[in-house]
Amino acid sequence: MRTMKNQMKQTFLLQRLPARHLSMLRQIGRLADEQDLPVYLVGGVVRDLLLKRTNWDLDLTVEGDGIAFARLVADRYRAGLATFERFATARLVMPNGIKVDIASTRRESYVRPAALPNVEPATLHEDLRRRDFTINAMAIQLNSATFGHLHDPYGGQGDLRARTIRVLHEGSFVDDPTRMFRAIRFAQRFGFRLESQTARLLKAGAATDLIAQLSGPRLCNEILLLAGEVCPQRSFDWLRRLKLLRFLHPDLRYAGPARRIVQSLPRALAWWWRRCNGDSIDRPLLYVMALLAGAEQPIIEAVGMRLMLSNEQAKKVRAGGQRLKSVVRGLGEARRLRPSEVHRLLNGLPDEALVLCLAMVKERTAMLARVKRRICDYVKRLRVTKPALGGDELLHMGVEPGPAVGTILALLLEAKLDGVARGKADERAFVRARLAGDA
Ligand code: CTP
């Protein structure tokens, strides 16, 4: 009777998963039984099951050869498989689309701080001990006899109850400086506080140059993850207080105006999604652009290089910064603007920069109403307007091949936007007049 009760209590946590995830984990547990391998669900998903938060990132770890076990699962269930031998990990994509990462329980040694670790086999407890925080150092057993049993050797449940982020050992931030960003991220996401020793270690780590040793993509990943949280503004304040923004650029200041813009972004984004069908927005990148809103162009360029942004990301980020101030000033002018003037102000800006413009204007002002109206008009009408004539037709009419074609097309577009040219005939007349004038 008691064992049955225990069993029910143990599976209770896993029952918070969707039924198809649960049944897949049972099958994986049975397959591990056949191999005599202990297998566990581990890390963030265990934390989130305890917190009753949605997280379907299934990270599994095997006390044994994780890659060999992943191959077995892939064969048995016809799953897609990718292996990463250097890190002794594998990723499975099950036929029903569920993704499962499988690793071997390991000990990690760092040749030098901030380097990627060397990996050696180890027990589950050793594996949990090398992790970042106690709340992420728990595992749930999947083998049939103890299906659902929670392993919590370092007090993760207690820290979840006490709403506390706590490192597992003194060297945690030195081994892996990305954990400084992770500490901020989890503290903000869950509204947890940092345990005092952890806070001290974080402060000490932030004062060193360890983060400077992180590669561009690793630093970028952490910044974008912070920016992708529900309330990035609080995390940005942590970065400012800990002076971590110097690792993006020594002269980057996140002062009053940029902070106000970051704070206004939720409102600006809500408006954008409501009015402009904004699924085109890269929200984390937009927050990074807001963080950089007070910066001059050379700093923005340098930050893009440091983070090794992709071309597309760099192009968007480049459109932000101080230079948007004059755009906003133009958009907010009280006089009547011709549509071509609005087009000229906004032409070529990515959607993220348009949202940023909105966030730069004070709330509940007549200026904000004008900026909104003009951005909306630009997105819905002006930027999709094209001249009726194409380049070929211009050449046919006698325009010189080369830059003149582009210039005349731009003039035709402005004429069309402003209602001066209302169709092909008007545009042809416009071109003929221009050619006669040039002659
Ligand atoms: N981990 C770690 N140190 C890191 C990164 C990860 O110890 N620098 C461990 C933690 O146990 C973490 C697990 O690896 O729970 C999985 O990492 P990841 O998927 O990055 O984090 P999650 O905890 O799942 O966080 P999130 O909810 O943001 O995905």
Coordinates of C-alpha atoms and ligand atoms in Angstrom, one line a residue:
M1 CA 0.0 0.0 0.0
R2 CA 2.7 2.4 1.1
T3 CA 4.8 1.7 -2.1
M4 CA 1.8 2.3 -4.2
K5 CA 1.2 5.7 -2.5
N6 CA 4.8 6.6 -2.9
Q7 CA 4.7 5.6 -6.5
M8 CA 1.6 7.9 -7.1
K9 CA 3.3 10.8 -5.3
Q10 CA 6.4 10.3 -7.4
T11 CA 4.7 10.3 -10.8
F12 CA 2.6 13.2 -9.7
L13 CA 5.2 15.7 -10.9
L14 CA 5.6 14.1 -14.3
Q15 CA 1.8 14.1 -14.7
R16 CA 2.0 17.9 -15.1
L17 CA 3.5 17.1 -18.6
P18 CA 1.2 16.6 -21.6
A19 CA 0.0 13.0 -21.9
R20 CA 2.1 12.2 -25.0
H21 CA 5.3 13.5 -23.4
L22 CA 4.6 11.4 -20.3
S23 CA 4.0 8.3 -22.3
M24 CA 7.1 8.8 -24.3
L25 CA 9.2 9.2 -21.2
R26 CA 7.7 6.0 -19.8
Q27 CA 8.7 4.2 -23.0
I28 CA 12.2 5.7 -22.9
G29 CA 12.5 4.5 -19.2
R30 CA 11.5 1.0 -20.2
L31 CA 14.1 0.9 -23.0
A32 CA 16.7 2.1 -20.5
D33 CA 15.6 -0.8 -18.1
E34 CA 16.4 -3.3 -20.9
Q35 CA 20.0 -1.8 -21.1
D36 CA 20.3 -1.6 -17.3
L37 CA 20.9 2.1 -17.6
P38 CA 19.7 4.7 -15.1
V39 CA 18.0 7.6 -17.1
Y40 CA 16.7 10.9 -15.8
L41 CA 14.8 14.0 -16.8
V42 CA 17.1 16.8 -15.6
G43 CA 17.6 20.6 -15.3
G44 CA 15.2 23.4 -16.2
V45 CA 12.2 21.2 -17.0
V46 CA 12.4 19.6 -13.5
R47 CA 12.6 23.1 -11.9
D48 CA 9.6 24.2 -14.0
L49 CA 7.5 21.1 -13.2
L50 CA 8.0 22.0 -9.5
L51 CA 7.1 25.6 -10.2
K52 CA 4.1 24.5 -12.3
R53 CA 5.4 26.5 -15.3
T54 CA 5.1 25.3 -18.9
N55 CA 8.4 24.0 -20.3
W56 CA 8.5 21.1 -22.8
D57 CA 12.3 21.2 -23.3
L58 CA 13.0 17.5 -22.4
D59 CA 16.6 17.2 -21.3
L60 CA 17.6 13.7 -20.4
T61 CA 20.7 12.4 -18.9
V62 CA 21.9 8.8 -18.7
E63 CA 24.4 7.3 -16.2
G64 CA 26.3 5.7 -19.0
D65 CA 26.8 6.3 -22.7
G66 CA 24.2 8.9 -23.7
I67 CA 24.9 8.9 -27.4
A68 CA 24.7 5.1 -27.7
F69 CA 21.4 5.2 -25.8
A70 CA 20.1 8.0 -28.0
R71 CA 21.0 5.8 -31.1
L72 CA 19.0 3.0 -29.6
V73 CA 15.9 5.3 -28.9
A74 CA 16.3 6.6 -32.5
D75 CA 16.3 3.1 -34.0
R76 CA 13.4 1.9 -31.8
Y77 CA 11.1 4.9 -32.4
R78 CA 12.4 5.9 -35.9
A79 CA 13.4 9.3 -34.5
G80 CA 15.7 11.8 -36.2
L81 CA 19.1 12.0 -34.5
A82 CA 22.0 14.5 -34.4
T83 CA 25.0 13.7 -32.2
F84 CA 27.6 16.1 -30.7
E85 CA 30.5 13.8 -29.7
R86 CA 32.7 16.6 -28.2
F87 CA 30.0 17.3 -25.6
A88 CA 28.7 13.7 -25.4
T89 CA 25.2 14.8 -26.2
A90 CA 22.5 13.9 -28.8
R91 CA 19.3 15.5 -30.0
L92 CA 16.3 13.3 -31.0
V93 CA 13.3 14.5 -32.9
M94 CA 10.6 11.9 -32.3
P95 CA 8.1 11.1 -35.1
N96 CA 5.4 13.2 -33.3
G97 CA 7.7 16.2 -33.4
I98 CA 8.8 16.1 -29.7
K99 CA 12.4 17.0 -29.3
V100 CA 14.5 15.3 -26.7
D101 CA 18.2 16.1 -25.7
I102 CA 20.1 13.2 -24.3
A103 CA 23.5 13.6 -22.5
S104 CA 25.7 11.4 -20.4
T105 CA 26.1 12.3 -16.7
R106 CA 29.4 14.1 -16.6
R107 CA 32.0 15.9 -14.7
E108 CA 33.3 19.1 -16.4
S109 CA 36.7 20.5 -16.1
Y110 CA 37.7 24.0 -17.3
V111 CA 41.2 24.3 -18.8
R112 CA 40.9 28.0 -18.3
P113 CA 38.0 30.2 -17.0
A114 CA 35.3 30.9 -19.6
A115 CA 36.6 28.2 -21.9
L116 CA 34.2 25.4 -23.1
P117 CA 34.6 22.5 -20.6
N118 CA 36.2 19.1 -21.1
V119 CA 33.8 16.4 -20.3
E120 CA 34.4 13.1 -18.3
P121 CA 31.8 10.5 -17.3
A122 CA 30.5 10.8 -13.7
T123 CA 27.6 9.8 -11.4
L124 CA 24.3 11.6 -11.4
H125 CA 25.2 13.5 -8.2
E126 CA 28.5 14.7 -9.6
D127 CA 26.6 15.7 -12.8
L128 CA 24.1 17.7 -10.7
R129 CA 26.9 19.3 -8.7
R130 CA 28.6 20.9 -11.8
R131 CA 25.5 22.8 -12.7
D132 CA 24.8 26.5 -12.3
F133 CA 22.2 26.8 -9.5
T134 CA 20.6 24.5 -7.0
I135 CA 17.2 25.1 -8.6
N136 CA 18.6 23.7 -11.8
A137 CA 20.3 20.8 -10.2
M138 CA 17.5 18.3 -9.8
A139 CA 16.6 15.2 -11.7
I140 CA 13.6 12.9 -12.0
Q141 CA 14.2 9.2 -12.6
L142 CA 12.5 7.6 -15.6
N143 CA 13.3 3.8 -15.1
S144 CA 10.1 1.9 -14.5
A145 CA 10.8 0.7 -10.9
T146 CA 11.3 4.3 -9.7
F147 CA 9.5 6.2 -12.4
G148 CA 9.1 9.8 -11.2
H149 CA 11.5 9.7 -8.2
L150 CA 12.9 13.1 -7.6
H151 CA 16.7 13.4 -6.9
D152 CA 17.5 16.7 -5.1
P153 CA 20.8 16.3 -3.4
Y154 CA 21.6 20.0 -3.1
G155 CA 18.4 21.5 -1.8
G156 CA 16.9 22.7 -5.0
Q157 CA 13.3 22.3 -3.7
G158 CA 14.1 24.2 -0.6
D159 CA 15.5 27.1 -2.6
L160 CA 12.5 27.1 -4.9
R161 CA 10.3 27.4 -1.9
A162 CA 12.5 30.1 -0.4
R163 CA 12.6 31.8 -3.9
T164 CA 16.3 31.8 -3.9
I165 CA 19.1 31.5 -6.5
R166 CA 22.1 29.8 -5.1
V167 CA 25.3 28.6 -6.8
L168 CA 26.5 25.1 -6.0
H169 CA 30.1 26.0 -5.5
E170 CA 32.4 29.1 -5.3
G171 CA 33.9 28.7 -8.7
S172 CA 30.7 28.6 -10.6
F173 CA 30.8 32.1 -12.2
V174 CA 34.5 31.8 -12.9
D175 CA 34.1 28.4 -14.6
D176 CA 31.3 29.8 -16.7
P177 CA 30.8 33.5 -16.8
T178 CA 27.6 33.2 -18.8
R179 CA 26.1 32.2 -15.4
M180 CA 26.3 35.8 -14.3
F181 CA 23.7 36.6 -16.9
R182 CA 21.8 33.4 -16.1
A183 CA 21.6 34.4 -12.4
I184 CA 20.0 37.7 -13.4
R185 CA 17.7 36.0 -15.9
F186 CA 16.3 33.5 -13.4
A187 CA 16.1 36.0 -10.6
Q188 CA 14.1 38.3 -12.8
R189 CA 12.0 35.6 -14.4
F190 CA 10.8 34.1 -11.2
G191 CA 11.1 37.1 -8.9
F192 CA 13.7 35.3 -6.8
R193 CA 16.5 36.9 -4.8
L194 CA 20.1 35.9 -4.9
E195 CA 21.4 34.1 -1.8
S196 CA 23.9 36.4 -0.1
Q197 CA 27.1 34.4 -0.9
T198 CA 25.8 34.0 -4.5
A199 CA 25.2 37.8 -4.7
R200 CA 28.7 38.4 -3.4
L201 CA 30.3 36.0 -5.9
L202 CA 28.3 37.6 -8.7
K203 CA 29.5 41.0 -7.8
A204 CA 33.1 39.8 -7.5
G205 CA 32.8 38.0 -10.9
A206 CA 31.3 41.1 -12.6
A207 CA 34.2 43.2 -11.4
T208 CA 36.7 40.9 -13.2
D209 CA 37.3 40.7 -16.9
L210 CA 36.0 37.2 -17.2
I211 CA 33.1 38.2 -19.4
A212 CA 35.5 39.8 -21.9
Q213 CA 36.8 36.3 -22.6
L214 CA 33.4 35.1 -23.9
S215 CA 33.1 34.7 -27.6
G216 CA 30.8 37.0 -29.5
P217 CA 28.0 34.4 -30.1
R218 CA 28.0 33.3 -26.4
L219 CA 27.8 36.8 -25.1
C220 CA 25.2 37.7 -27.7
N221 CA 23.1 34.6 -26.8
E222 CA 23.0 35.7 -23.2
I223 CA 22.1 39.3 -24.0
L224 CA 19.3 38.2 -26.3
L225 CA 18.0 35.7 -23.8
L226 CA 17.8 38.4 -21.2
A227 CA 16.1 40.7 -23.7
G228 CA 13.7 37.9 -24.6
E229 CA 12.3 37.6 -21.0
V230 CA 8.9 39.1 -20.1
C231 CA 10.4 42.2 -18.3
P232 CA 13.9 42.9 -19.8
Q233 CA 13.9 46.4 -18.3
R234 CA 14.6 45.0 -14.8
S235 CA 17.5 42.8 -16.2
F236 CA 19.0 45.8 -18.0
D237 CA 19.0 47.7 -14.7
W238 CA 20.9 44.8 -13.2
L239 CA 23.4 45.0 -16.0
R240 CA 23.8 48.7 -15.4
R241 CA 24.2 48.3 -11.6
L242 CA 26.8 45.6 -12.1
K243 CA 28.5 47.6 -14.8
L244 CA 28.3 44.7 -17.2
L245 CA 27.4 46.8 -20.1
R246 CA 31.1 47.7 -20.4
F247 CA 31.5 44.3 -22.0
L248 CA 29.4 45.4 -24.9
H249 CA 31.3 48.7 -25.2
P250 CA 33.4 50.6 -22.6
D251 CA 31.6 53.9 -23.4
L252 CA 28.1 52.5 -23.5
R253 CA 25.8 54.4 -21.0
Y254 CA 22.4 53.2 -20.2
A255 CA 21.0 56.4 -18.8
G256 CA 17.7 58.2 -18.3
P257 CA 16.5 58.5 -21.9
A258 CA 17.4 55.0 -23.0
R259 CA 15.8 53.6 -19.8
R260 CA 12.6 55.5 -20.5
I261 CA 12.5 54.1 -24.0
V262 CA 13.0 50.6 -22.7
Q263 CA 10.2 51.2 -20.2
S264 CA 7.9 52.5 -22.9
L265 CA 8.5 49.5 -25.2
P266 CA 5.7 47.3 -23.9
R267 CA 3.2 50.0 -24.7
A268 CA 4.7 50.8 -28.1
L269 CA 4.7 47.0 -29.0
A270 CA 1.2 46.5 -27.8
W271 CA 0.1 49.3 -30.1
W272 CA 2.1 48.0 -33.0
W273 CA 0.7 44.4 -32.7
R274 CA -2.8 45.8 -32.5
R275 CA -2.5 48.2 -35.4
C276 CA 0.2 47.0 -37.7
N277 CA 0.0 43.1 -37.6
G278 CA 3.4 43.0 -36.1
D279 CA 4.6 39.4 -36.3
S280 CA 7.6 40.7 -38.2
I281 CA 9.2 42.0 -35.0
D282 CA 12.3 40.4 -33.5
R283 CA 11.4 41.3 -29.9
P284 CA 14.7 40.5 -28.2
L285 CA 16.6 42.4 -30.8
L286 CA 14.2 45.4 -30.4
Y287 CA 15.0 45.5 -26.7
V288 CA 18.7 45.4 -27.5
M289 CA 18.1 48.3 -29.9
A290 CA 16.3 50.2 -27.1
L291 CA 19.2 49.5 -24.7
L292 CA 21.4 51.2 -27.3
A293 CA 19.0 54.0 -28.1
G294 CA 21.2 56.7 -26.5
A295 CA 24.4 55.6 -28.4
E296 CA 26.1 57.2 -31.3
Q297 CA 26.8 55.3 -34.5
P298 CA 30.4 54.2 -33.8
I299 CA 29.4 52.6 -30.5
I300 CA 26.5 50.8 -32.2
E301 CA 28.8 49.5 -34.9
A302 CA 31.3 48.3 -32.3
V303 CA 28.6 46.5 -30.2
G304 CA 27.4 44.8 -33.3
M305 CA 30.9 43.6 -34.0
R306 CA 31.5 42.5 -30.4
L307 CA 28.3 40.4 -30.4
M308 CA 29.1 39.1 -33.9
L309 CA 25.5 39.9 -35.0
S310 CA 24.3 38.3 -38.2
N311 CA 24.1 40.7 -41.2
E312 CA 20.4 41.0 -40.8
Q313 CA 20.6 41.7 -37.1
A314 CA 23.4 44.2 -37.6
K315 CA 21.4 46.0 -40.3
K316 CA 18.5 46.4 -37.9
V317 CA 20.6 47.6 -35.0
R318 CA 22.4 50.1 -37.2
A319 CA 19.0 51.7 -38.0
G320 CA 18.6 52.6 -34.3
G321 CA 20.5 54.8 -31.9
Q322 CA 20.8 58.6 -31.8
R323 CA 20.1 58.9 -35.5
L324 CA 16.4 58.1 -34.8
K325 CA 16.0 61.3 -32.9
S326 CA 15.8 63.4 -36.0
V327 CA 13.3 60.9 -37.6
V328 CA 11.1 61.2 -34.5
R329 CA 11.3 64.9 -34.6
G330 CA 10.3 65.0 -38.2
L331 CA 7.4 62.6 -37.7
G332 CA 6.1 64.6 -34.8
E333 CA 6.0 67.9 -36.6
A334 CA 2.6 69.7 -36.1
R335 CA 2.5 71.0 -39.7
R336 CA 0.9 68.9 -42.4
L337 CA 3.5 66.6 -43.9
R338 CA 3.2 65.4 -47.5
P339 CA 3.0 61.6 -47.7
S340 CA 6.3 61.7 -49.6
E341 CA 7.9 63.5 -46.6
V342 CA 6.8 60.7 -44.3
H343 CA 8.0 58.1 -46.8
R344 CA 11.4 59.8 -47.0
L345 CA 11.7 59.8 -43.2
L346 CA 10.9 56.2 -42.7
N347 CA 12.0 54.6 -46.0
G348 CA 14.3 51.6 -45.4
L349 CA 13.9 51.4 -41.6
P350 CA 13.2 48.0 -40.2
D351 CA 9.9 47.5 -38.3
E352 CA 11.9 47.3 -35.0
A353 CA 13.1 50.9 -35.6
L354 CA 9.5 52.0 -36.3
V355 CA 8.4 50.6 -32.9
L356 CA 11.4 52.3 -31.3
C357 CA 10.3 55.7 -32.8
L358 CA 7.0 55.2 -31.0
A359 CA 8.7 54.4 -27.7
M360 CA 10.8 57.5 -28.0
V361 CA 7.7 59.8 -27.8
K362 CA 6.2 60.9 -24.5
E363 CA 3.0 59.2 -23.6
R364 CA -0.4 61.0 -23.9
T365 CA 0.9 63.8 -26.1
A366 CA -0.5 65.2 -29.3
M367 CA 3.0 64.4 -30.8
L368 CA 2.5 60.7 -30.1
A369 CA -0.9 60.7 -31.8
R370 CA 0.8 62.3 -34.9
V371 CA 3.7 59.8 -34.9
K372 CA 1.3 56.9 -34.6
R373 CA -0.9 58.1 -37.4
R374 CA 2.1 58.6 -39.7
I375 CA 3.7 55.3 -38.9
C376 CA 0.4 53.5 -39.5
D377 CA -0.1 55.3 -42.8
Y378 CA 3.5 54.4 -43.8
V379 CA 3.1 50.7 -43.0
K380 CA -0.3 50.2 -44.4
R381 CA -0.2 52.4 -47.5
L382 CA 3.0 54.4 -48.3
R383 CA 5.6 51.7 -48.1
V384 CA 3.6 49.3 -50.4
T385 CA 3.0 52.0 -53.0
K386 CA 5.0 51.6 -56.2
P387 CA 5.1 53.8 -59.4
A388 CA 3.0 52.5 -62.2
L389 CA 5.9 52.6 -64.6
G390 CA 8.9 50.2 -64.3
G391 CA 12.5 50.7 -65.2
D392 CA 12.1 49.0 -68.6
E393 CA 9.4 51.4 -69.6
L394 CA 11.6 54.4 -68.6
L395 CA 14.4 53.1 -70.8
H396 CA 11.9 52.6 -73.6
M397 CA 10.9 56.2 -73.2
G398 CA 14.5 57.3 -73.7
V399 CA 15.9 57.6 -70.1
E400 CA 19.6 57.0 -70.0
P401 CA 20.5 53.6 -68.5
G402 CA 22.2 54.0 -65.1
P403 CA 21.5 56.0 -62.0
A404 CA 19.0 58.3 -63.8
V405 CA 16.5 55.4 -63.9
G406 CA 16.6 55.1 -60.1
T407 CA 16.3 58.9 -59.6
I408 CA 13.3 59.1 -61.9
L409 CA 11.6 56.1 -60.3
A410 CA 12.0 57.8 -56.9
L411 CA 10.5 61.0 -58.2
L412 CA 7.6 59.1 -59.8
L413 CA 7.0 57.4 -56.4
E414 CA 6.9 60.7 -54.6
A415 CA 4.6 62.1 -57.3
K416 CA 2.3 59.1 -56.9
L417 CA 2.4 59.3 -53.0
D418 CA 1.5 63.0 -53.1
G419 CA -1.3 62.5 -55.6
V420 CA 0.4 64.5 -58.3
A421 CA 0.7 61.5 -60.7
R422 CA -2.5 59.4 -60.6
G423 CA -1.8 56.7 -63.2
K424 CA 0.4 55.6 -66.1
A425 CA -0.6 58.5 -68.3
D426 CA 0.3 61.1 -65.6
E427 CA 3.6 59.3 -65.0
R428 CA 4.5 59.2 -68.7
A429 CA 3.8 62.9 -68.9
F430 CA 6.0 63.5 -65.9
V431 CA 8.9 61.5 -67.5
R432 CA 8.5 63.3 -70.8
A433 CA 8.5 66.7 -69.1
R434 CA 11.6 65.7 -67.2
L435 CA 13.4 64.5 -70.4
A436 CA 12.5 67.7 -72.2
G437 CA 13.8 69.7 -69.2
D438 CA 17.0 67.7 -69.2
A439 CA 17.5 68.1 -72.9
Ligands
CTP1 N1 23.4 24.6 -17.1 C1 24.5 25.0 -16.3 N2 25.3 26.1 -16.6 C2 25.1 26.8 -17.8 C3 24.0 26.4 -18.6 C4 23.2 25.3 -18.3 O1 24.7 24.4 -15.3 N3 25.8 27.8 -18.1 C5 22.6 23.5 -16.8 C6 21.5 23.8 -15.8 O2 21.3 22.7 -15.0 C7 20.3 24.0 -16.7 C8 20.5 23.0 -17.8 O3 22.0 23.0 -17.9 O4 19.1 23.8 -16.1 C9 19.9 23.3 -19.1 O5 20.4 24.6 -19.6 P1 19.4 25.6 -20.4 O6 18.6 24.8 -21.3 O7 20.3 26.7 -20.9 O8 18.6 26.2 -19.2 P2 17.2 26.0 -18.5 O9 17.5 25.9 -17.1 O10 16.4 25.0 -19.2 O11 16.7 27.5 -18.7 P3 15.5 28.1 -19.7 O12 14.3 27.9 -18.9 O13 15.9 29.5 -19.8 O14 15.6 27.4 -21.0

